[in-house]
């Protein structure tokens, strides 16, 4: 059976009206924990998905910011294990 780690994504920089620095998004298995998480737009999800999936499945998660490509406002996320 494959590993299934909990993952946390934190907003580290934001000029976007949808996110504030410190907002957190939590993944439990394949699902977003909507009770604990800030809102998540589909373009940001598309940007962080490969990193969140790799972390969830036990891959190496390096502290590299992930930037949302949707708008002129810069939004950066940090993907990490939620331990």
PDB file of C-alpha atoms in Angstrom:
ATOM      1  CA  UNK A   1       0.000   0.000   0.000  1.00  0.00           C
ATOM      2  CA  UNK A   2       1.301   3.471  -0.884  1.00  0.00           C
ATOM      3  CA  UNK A   3       2.144   6.019   1.785  1.00  0.00           C
ATOM      4  CA  UNK A   4      -0.452   8.706   2.435  1.00  0.00           C
ATOM      5  CA  UNK A   5       0.910  11.683   4.380  1.00  0.00           C
ATOM      6  CA  UNK A   6      -1.010  14.760   5.433  1.00  0.00           C
ATOM      7  CA  UNK A   7       0.129  17.903   3.624  1.00  0.00           C
ATOM      8  CA  UNK A   8      -0.016  21.588   4.547  1.00  0.00           C
ATOM      9  CA  UNK A   9       0.403  24.475   2.113  1.00  0.00           C
ATOM     10  CA  UNK A  10       1.143  27.937   3.504  1.00  0.00           C
ATOM     11  CA  UNK A  11       0.906  31.277   1.696  1.00  0.00           C
ATOM     12  CA  UNK A  12       4.313  32.937   2.106  1.00  0.00           C
ATOM     13  CA  UNK A  13       3.793  35.991  -0.102  1.00  0.00           C
ATOM     14  CA  UNK A  14       0.627  37.543  -1.526  1.00  0.00           C
ATOM     15  CA  UNK A  15      -0.483  40.591  -3.404  1.00  0.00           C
ATOM     16  CA  UNK A  16      -3.639  38.744  -4.497  1.00  0.00           C
ATOM     17  CA  UNK A  17      -6.981  39.752  -2.951  1.00  0.00           C
ATOM     18  CA  UNK A  18      -7.862  36.061  -2.429  1.00  0.00           C
ATOM     19  CA  UNK A  19      -4.934  35.215  -0.128  1.00  0.00           C
ATOM     20  CA  UNK A  20      -3.195  36.625   2.915  1.00  0.00           C
ATOM     21  CA  UNK A  21       0.274  35.681   4.090  1.00  0.00           C
ATOM     22  CA  UNK A  22      -0.128  32.850   6.576  1.00  0.00           C
ATOM     23  CA  UNK A  23      -3.250  31.340   4.999  1.00  0.00           C
ATOM     24  CA  UNK A  24      -3.068  27.554   5.195  1.00  0.00           C
ATOM     25  CA  UNK A  25      -4.541  24.795   3.057  1.00  0.00           C
ATOM     26  CA  UNK A  26      -4.628  21.222   4.361  1.00  0.00           C
ATOM     27  CA  UNK A  27      -4.801  17.993   2.390  1.00  0.00           C
ATOM     28  CA  UNK A  28      -5.814  14.738   4.047  1.00  0.00           C
ATOM     29  CA  UNK A  29      -5.335  11.973   1.547  1.00  0.00           C
ATOM     30  CA  UNK A  30      -6.734  13.044  -1.800  1.00  0.00           C
ATOM     31  CA  UNK A  31      -9.108  15.591  -0.255  1.00  0.00           C
ATOM     32  CA  UNK A  32      -8.832  19.197   0.870  1.00  0.00           C
ATOM     33  CA  UNK A  33      -9.775  19.603   4.522  1.00  0.00           C
ATOM     34  CA  UNK A  34     -12.372  22.315   3.994  1.00  0.00           C
ATOM     35  CA  UNK A  35     -12.898  22.823   7.739  1.00  0.00           C
ATOM     36  CA  UNK A  36      -9.254  23.784   8.452  1.00  0.00           C
ATOM     37  CA  UNK A  37      -8.312  25.325   5.106  1.00  0.00           C
ATOM     38  CA  UNK A  38      -8.418  28.781   3.611  1.00  0.00           C
ATOM     39  CA  UNK A  39     -10.146  29.055   0.267  1.00  0.00           C
ATOM     40  CA  UNK A  40      -8.274  27.674  -2.717  1.00  0.00           C
ATOM     41  CA  UNK A  41      -8.760  28.810  -6.296  1.00  0.00           C
ATOM     42  CA  UNK A  42      -8.445  26.277  -9.088  1.00  0.00           C
ATOM     43  CA  UNK A  43      -5.435  27.965 -10.710  1.00  0.00           C
ATOM     44  CA  UNK A  44      -3.497  27.940  -7.425  1.00  0.00           C
ATOM     45  CA  UNK A  45      -4.503  24.301  -6.944  1.00  0.00           C
ATOM     46  CA  UNK A  46      -3.138  23.497 -10.382  1.00  0.00           C
ATOM     47  CA  UNK A  47       0.206  25.110  -9.444  1.00  0.00           C
ATOM     48  CA  UNK A  48       0.623  23.363  -6.077  1.00  0.00           C
ATOM     49  CA  UNK A  49      -0.907  20.000  -7.005  1.00  0.00           C
ATOM     50  CA  UNK A  50       2.275  18.242  -8.246  1.00  0.00           C
ATOM     51  CA  UNK A  51       4.155  19.212  -5.091  1.00  0.00           C
ATOM     52  CA  UNK A  52       1.283  18.373  -2.720  1.00  0.00           C
ATOM     53  CA  UNK A  53       0.823  15.006  -4.413  1.00  0.00           C
ATOM     54  CA  UNK A  54       4.522  14.170  -4.179  1.00  0.00           C
ATOM     55  CA  UNK A  55       4.569  15.087  -0.478  1.00  0.00           C
ATOM     56  CA  UNK A  56       1.414  13.076   0.132  1.00  0.00           C
ATOM     57  CA  UNK A  57       3.021   9.999  -1.412  1.00  0.00           C
ATOM     58  CA  UNK A  58       6.254  10.306   0.559  1.00  0.00           C
ATOM     59  CA  UNK A  59       8.393  12.169  -1.945  1.00  0.00           C
ATOM     60  CA  UNK A  60      11.026  14.687  -0.983  1.00  0.00           C
ATOM     61  CA  UNK A  61       9.634  18.151  -0.284  1.00  0.00           C
ATOM     62  CA  UNK A  62      12.259  20.853  -0.631  1.00  0.00           C
ATOM     63  CA  UNK A  63      11.562  24.355   0.717  1.00  0.00           C
ATOM     64  CA  UNK A  64      10.964  25.887  -2.708  1.00  0.00           C
ATOM     65  CA  UNK A  65       8.190  28.451  -3.163  1.00  0.00           C
ATOM     66  CA  UNK A  66       5.470  27.609  -5.677  1.00  0.00           C
ATOM     67  CA  UNK A  67       4.001  30.607  -7.479  1.00  0.00           C
ATOM     68  CA  UNK A  68       0.463  30.856  -8.805  1.00  0.00           C
ATOM     69  CA  UNK A  69       0.608  31.781 -12.528  1.00  0.00           C
ATOM     70  CA  UNK A  70      -2.886  33.234 -12.842  1.00  0.00           C
ATOM     71  CA  UNK A  71      -2.575  36.922 -12.169  1.00  0.00           C
ATOM     72  CA  UNK A  72      -0.233  39.880 -12.103  1.00  0.00           C
ATOM     73  CA  UNK A  73      -0.380  39.800  -8.299  1.00  0.00           C
ATOM     74  CA  UNK A  74       2.279  37.503  -6.914  1.00  0.00           C
ATOM     75  CA  UNK A  75       1.155  34.633  -4.689  1.00  0.00           C
ATOM     76  CA  UNK A  76       3.708  32.125  -3.400  1.00  0.00           C
ATOM     77  CA  UNK A  77       3.003  28.937  -1.491  1.00  0.00           C
ATOM     78  CA  UNK A  78       5.192  26.604   0.546  1.00  0.00           C
ATOM     79  CA  UNK A  79       4.255  22.907   0.474  1.00  0.00           C
ATOM     80  CA  UNK A  80       5.211  20.799   3.509  1.00  0.00           C
ATOM     81  CA  UNK A  81       4.203  17.731   5.442  1.00  0.00           C
ATOM     82  CA  UNK A  82       1.603  18.366   8.145  1.00  0.00           C
ATOM     83  CA  UNK A  83       3.053  16.567  11.119  1.00  0.00           C
TER      84      UNK A  83
END
